[in-house]
Amino acid sequence: MRISWRIVPSCLNVFRIVVIELCLTSLASGQTVNQNCWVTNGPVYSMTHVGQTLYLGGFFTYIGPSTGYGAAIDLNSGKPNLSFAKANWDVAAVKADGSGGWYIAGFFTRVGGISRNHLARIDSTGKVDANWNPNANGNVEAIAISGFSMYVGGYFDSIGGQPRNHIAEVDARTGLVTDWDPDIDNDVLALAVSDGIIYAGGGFANAGGQQRNYLAAIDSATGITTTWNPNPNSTVYTLAVSDSIVYVGGEFTSIAGQARNGLAAIGKTSGNPTPWYPNPSGAGAIISSVLVSNEFPGTVFAAGGFDSIGGQPRNNIASLNAATGSATAWNPNADGGVYALASSGSIIYAGGGFSGIGGQTRIRLAAIDPNGSATAWDPGASGGVSTMAFSGSTLYAGGSFTSVGGVERYMLAAINTATGAATGWNPGANNTVWALIHS
């Protein structure tokens, strides 16, 4: 089974649990599913109905409104927009379309009930664009946009009816595939674009007929692989470009023969690593997201799975001095993996597999202020969050979850069948509940 770090939490041997919709509008006749019903993040083995309350027992830790595997979340209230089209499987990448909508990519085959294989556009009203359908035949795990050109990477060999190995250019307006065809021999997990060059990272060994281990630079006009060749010794998961530097994160331990554990700064011209060396460490240390932003000059944010970086103890998320590589005082201290970063104003938004960050309980989604503390924004998600992007006052988050805006409930929960929402009943249990009975 091929496992993608951008989707799976840090232990890498996590199994997927099918979420079951449980609320029934008519328990006596027909048992019709109520589409407003909240869903659990694991199986339910027993139910009992008392008046307008449906009690649930099983193996779950969360219950919340059904959003599918991507959610548009209000930055003020933290509530998801439940009218948005729902993806039926993981959303691995998202970019704003510049018109209030979103391009999403991932493992899904349907969005909003419409067939969409691994790529879709959701417009500003939350509906699927009926005319935009690149139709990849395998997972799409990375998106980069420059003007009207959208570059996509993943594990496909055909898109738009054209043979394209793991990377392609799509017209962002029409969804049609262009002639651009670099031909990469394995999974592309990260893309970035700058000054007419497409930077691609992943699990490949060749790009455009040239040996390029895990990282390559491709001319955006010709599709020809350039001479830029940093040569990391293992997988690249994330890329970010700032001025003359390409920041690279992953699970490698060297680049161009020089020690660089999981994170490096590479010259855009030379292809060689700079002296910048934050050296994230810890058992199985991995960098899954790097963020550079004009809102934070001189700073690089890094996230993933680590317990020290930049010479300081830092759990899974850190702010680094762009000149020295040293960790700044900012220290949200996440208790689990952080897989995605985004920024708006002075706030850093984090998504991942954590349950505590910035000194507060926050379930897989959080907003962190300049002091490293979690703000009041608290959506919560039922599963891992692996990608995020902004459009105005809305954050679109994607991942392996199926609900945002719910509550933690350990093995036991109760649903109001009139509203579909969880009640305040919360006894909790420390292991699987197999049977329920009332008298």
mmCIF file of N, CA, C and O in Angstrom, residues 134 148-152 159-164 167-182 220-223:
data_model
loop_
_atom_site.group_PDB
_atom_site.id
_atom_site.type_symbol
_atom_site.label_atom_id
_atom_site.label_comp_id
_atom_site.label_asym_id
_atom_site.label_seq_id
_atom_site.Cartn_x
_atom_site.Cartn_y
_atom_site.Cartn_z
ATOM 1 N N PRO A 134 -10.588 18.346 -15.262
ATOM 2 C CA PRO A 134 -9.379 17.775 -15.876
ATOM 3 C C PRO A 134 -9.338 16.246 -15.874
ATOM 4 O O PRO A 134 -8.680 15.649 -16.727
ATOM 5 N N PHE A 148 -2.679 32.002 -15.470
ATOM 6 C CA PHE A 148 -3.739 31.076 -15.863
ATOM 7 C C PHE A 148 -3.249 29.633 -15.952
ATOM 8 O O PHE A 148 -3.988 28.754 -16.400
ATOM 9 N N SER A 149 -2.016 29.403 -15.527
ATOM 10 C CA SER A 149 -1.457 28.057 -15.567
ATOM 11 C C SER A 149 -1.528 27.407 -14.193
ATOM 12 O O SER A 149 -1.072 27.980 -13.197
ATOM 13 N N MET A 150 -2.113 26.216 -14.148
ATOM 14 C CA MET A 150 -2.129 25.417 -12.939
ATOM 15 C C MET A 150 -1.253 24.188 -13.173
ATOM 16 O O MET A 150 -1.457 23.438 -14.122
ATOM 17 N N TYR A 151 -0.286 24.001 -12.290
ATOM 18 C CA TYR A 151 0.577 22.837 -12.353
ATOM 19 C C TYR A 151 0.143 21.856 -11.272
ATOM 20 O O TYR A 151 -0.071 22.246 -10.118
ATOM 21 N N VAL A 152 -0.027 20.594 -11.658
ATOM 22 C CA VAL A 152 -0.510 19.582 -10.717
ATOM 23 C C VAL A 152 0.449 18.409 -10.710
ATOM 24 O O VAL A 152 1.042 18.046 -11.735
ATOM 25 N N ILE A 159 -4.299 12.488 -17.726
ATOM 26 C CA ILE A 159 -5.141 13.583 -17.259
ATOM 27 C C ILE A 159 -5.718 14.281 -18.499
ATOM 28 O O ILE A 159 -5.020 14.454 -19.500
ATOM 29 N N GLY A 160 -7.004 14.591 -18.438
ATOM 30 C CA GLY A 160 -7.661 15.192 -19.587
ATOM 31 C C GLY A 160 -7.620 14.325 -20.827
ATOM 32 O O GLY A 160 -7.643 14.837 -21.950
ATOM 33 N N GLY A 161 -7.531 13.021 -20.623
ATOM 34 C CA GLY A 161 -7.451 12.107 -21.753
ATOM 35 C C GLY A 161 -6.095 12.048 -22.421
ATOM 36 O O GLY A 161 -5.938 11.396 -23.455
ATOM 37 N N GLN A 162 -5.087 12.723 -21.838
ATOM 38 C CA GLN A 162 -3.742 12.763 -22.408
ATOM 39 C C GLN A 162 -2.766 12.027 -21.495
ATOM 40 O O GLN A 162 -2.889 12.107 -20.262
ATOM 41 N N PRO A 163 -1.794 11.321 -22.038
ATOM 42 C CA PRO A 163 -0.781 10.687 -21.188
ATOM 43 C C PRO A 163 0.101 11.749 -20.530
ATOM 44 O O PRO A 163 0.709 12.571 -21.219
ATOM 45 N N ARG A 164 0.119 11.736 -19.212
ATOM 46 C CA ARG A 164 0.970 12.646 -18.444
ATOM 47 C C ARG A 164 1.429 11.898 -17.191
ATOM 48 O O ARG A 164 0.592 11.502 -16.373
ATOM 49 N N ILE A 167 2.945 14.649 -13.488
ATOM 50 C CA ILE A 167 2.943 16.105 -13.479
ATOM 51 C C ILE A 167 2.318 16.605 -14.778
ATOM 52 O O ILE A 167 2.480 15.988 -15.840
ATOM 53 N N ALA A 168 1.588 17.708 -14.679
ATOM 54 C CA ALA A 168 0.914 18.249 -15.865
ATOM 55 C C ALA A 168 0.597 19.713 -15.654
ATOM 56 O O ALA A 168 0.584 20.212 -14.524
ATOM 57 N N GLU A 169 0.317 20.406 -16.758
ATOM 58 C CA GLU A 169 -0.170 21.784 -16.721
ATOM 59 C C GLU A 169 -1.617 21.792 -17.201
ATOM 60 O O GLU A 169 -1.946 21.225 -18.246
ATOM 61 N N VAL A 170 -2.468 22.463 -16.423
ATOM 62 C CA VAL A 170 -3.890 22.579 -16.736
ATOM 63 C C VAL A 170 -4.233 24.055 -16.864
ATOM 64 O O VAL A 170 -3.771 24.878 -16.062
ATOM 65 N N ASP A 171 -5.020 24.417 -17.866
ATOM 66 C CA ASP A 171 -5.511 25.787 -17.967
ATOM 67 C C ASP A 171 -6.478 26.031 -16.812
ATOM 68 O O ASP A 171 -7.507 25.356 -16.694
ATOM 69 N N ALA A 172 -6.136 26.982 -15.952
ATOM 70 C CA ALA A 172 -6.940 27.223 -14.744
ATOM 71 C C ALA A 172 -8.342 27.709 -15.072
ATOM 72 O O ALA A 172 -9.261 27.569 -14.258
ATOM 73 N N ARG A 173 -8.535 28.280 -16.259
ATOM 74 C CA ARG A 173 -9.850 28.790 -16.645
ATOM 75 C C ARG A 173 -10.751 27.700 -17.197
ATOM 76 O O ARG A 173 -11.953 27.646 -16.898
ATOM 77 N N THR A 174 -10.184 26.798 -17.998
ATOM 78 C CA THR A 174 -11.003 25.831 -18.724
ATOM 79 C C THR A 174 -10.895 24.406 -18.187
ATOM 80 O O THR A 174 -11.765 23.569 -18.456
ATOM 81 N N GLY A 175 -9.809 24.114 -17.476
ATOM 82 C CA GLY A 175 -9.572 22.752 -17.029
ATOM 83 C C GLY A 175 -8.945 21.862 -18.083
ATOM 84 O O GLY A 175 -8.744 20.663 -17.855
ATOM 85 N N LEU A 176 -8.611 22.431 -19.250
ATOM 86 C CA LEU A 176 -8.011 21.645 -20.324
ATOM 87 C C LEU A 176 -6.508 21.482 -20.098
ATOM 88 O O LEU A 176 -5.823 22.399 -19.623
ATOM 89 N N VAL A 177 -5.987 20.316 -20.458
ATOM 90 C CA VAL A 177 -4.576 20.021 -20.304
ATOM 91 C C VAL A 177 -3.793 20.612 -21.473
ATOM 92 O O VAL A 177 -4.206 20.514 -22.631
ATOM 93 N N THR A 178 -2.652 21.236 -21.173
ATOM 94 C CA THR A 178 -1.808 21.821 -22.208
ATOM 95 C C THR A 178 -0.821 20.772 -22.740
ATOM 96 O O THR A 178 -0.789 19.629 -22.289
ATOM 97 N N ASP A 179 0.043 21.195 -23.668
ATOM 98 C CA ASP A 179 1.045 20.299 -24.249
ATOM 99 C C ASP A 179 2.268 20.104 -23.349
ATOM 100 O O ASP A 179 3.112 19.256 -23.635
ATOM 101 N N TRP A 180 2.395 20.910 -22.314
ATOM 102 C CA TRP A 180 3.555 20.851 -21.404
ATOM 103 C C TRP A 180 3.657 19.463 -20.786
ATOM 104 O O TRP A 180 2.701 18.976 -20.199
ATOM 105 N N ASP A 181 4.826 18.799 -20.895
ATOM 106 C CA ASP A 181 4.898 17.386 -20.517
ATOM 107 C C ASP A 181 6.303 17.001 -20.040
ATOM 108 O O ASP A 181 7.074 16.382 -20.774
ATOM 109 N N PRO A 182 6.651 17.319 -18.797
ATOM 110 C CA PRO A 182 7.998 17.016 -18.308
ATOM 111 C C PRO A 182 8.291 15.528 -18.095
ATOM 112 O O PRO A 182 9.453 15.121 -18.134
ATOM 113 N N SER A 220 9.008 26.347 -17.261
ATOM 114 C CA SER A 220 7.554 26.414 -17.398
ATOM 115 C C SER A 220 7.106 26.600 -18.841
ATOM 116 O O SER A 220 5.953 26.323 -19.170
ATOM 117 N N ALA A 221 7.999 27.054 -19.719
ATOM 118 C CA ALA A 221 7.644 27.246 -21.122
ATOM 119 C C ALA A 221 7.860 25.977 -21.947
ATOM 120 O O ALA A 221 7.010 25.590 -22.746
ATOM 121 N N THR A 222 8.983 25.296 -21.706
ATOM 122 C CA THR A 222 9.359 24.168 -22.562
ATOM 123 C C THR A 222 9.078 22.803 -21.941
ATOM 124 O O THR A 222 9.000 21.805 -22.661
ATOM 125 N N GLY A 223 8.995 22.745 -20.623
ATOM 126 C CA GLY A 223 8.858 21.462 -19.941
ATOM 127 C C GLY A 223 10.168 20.716 -19.807
ATOM 128 O O GLY A 223 10.200 19.567 -19.357
#
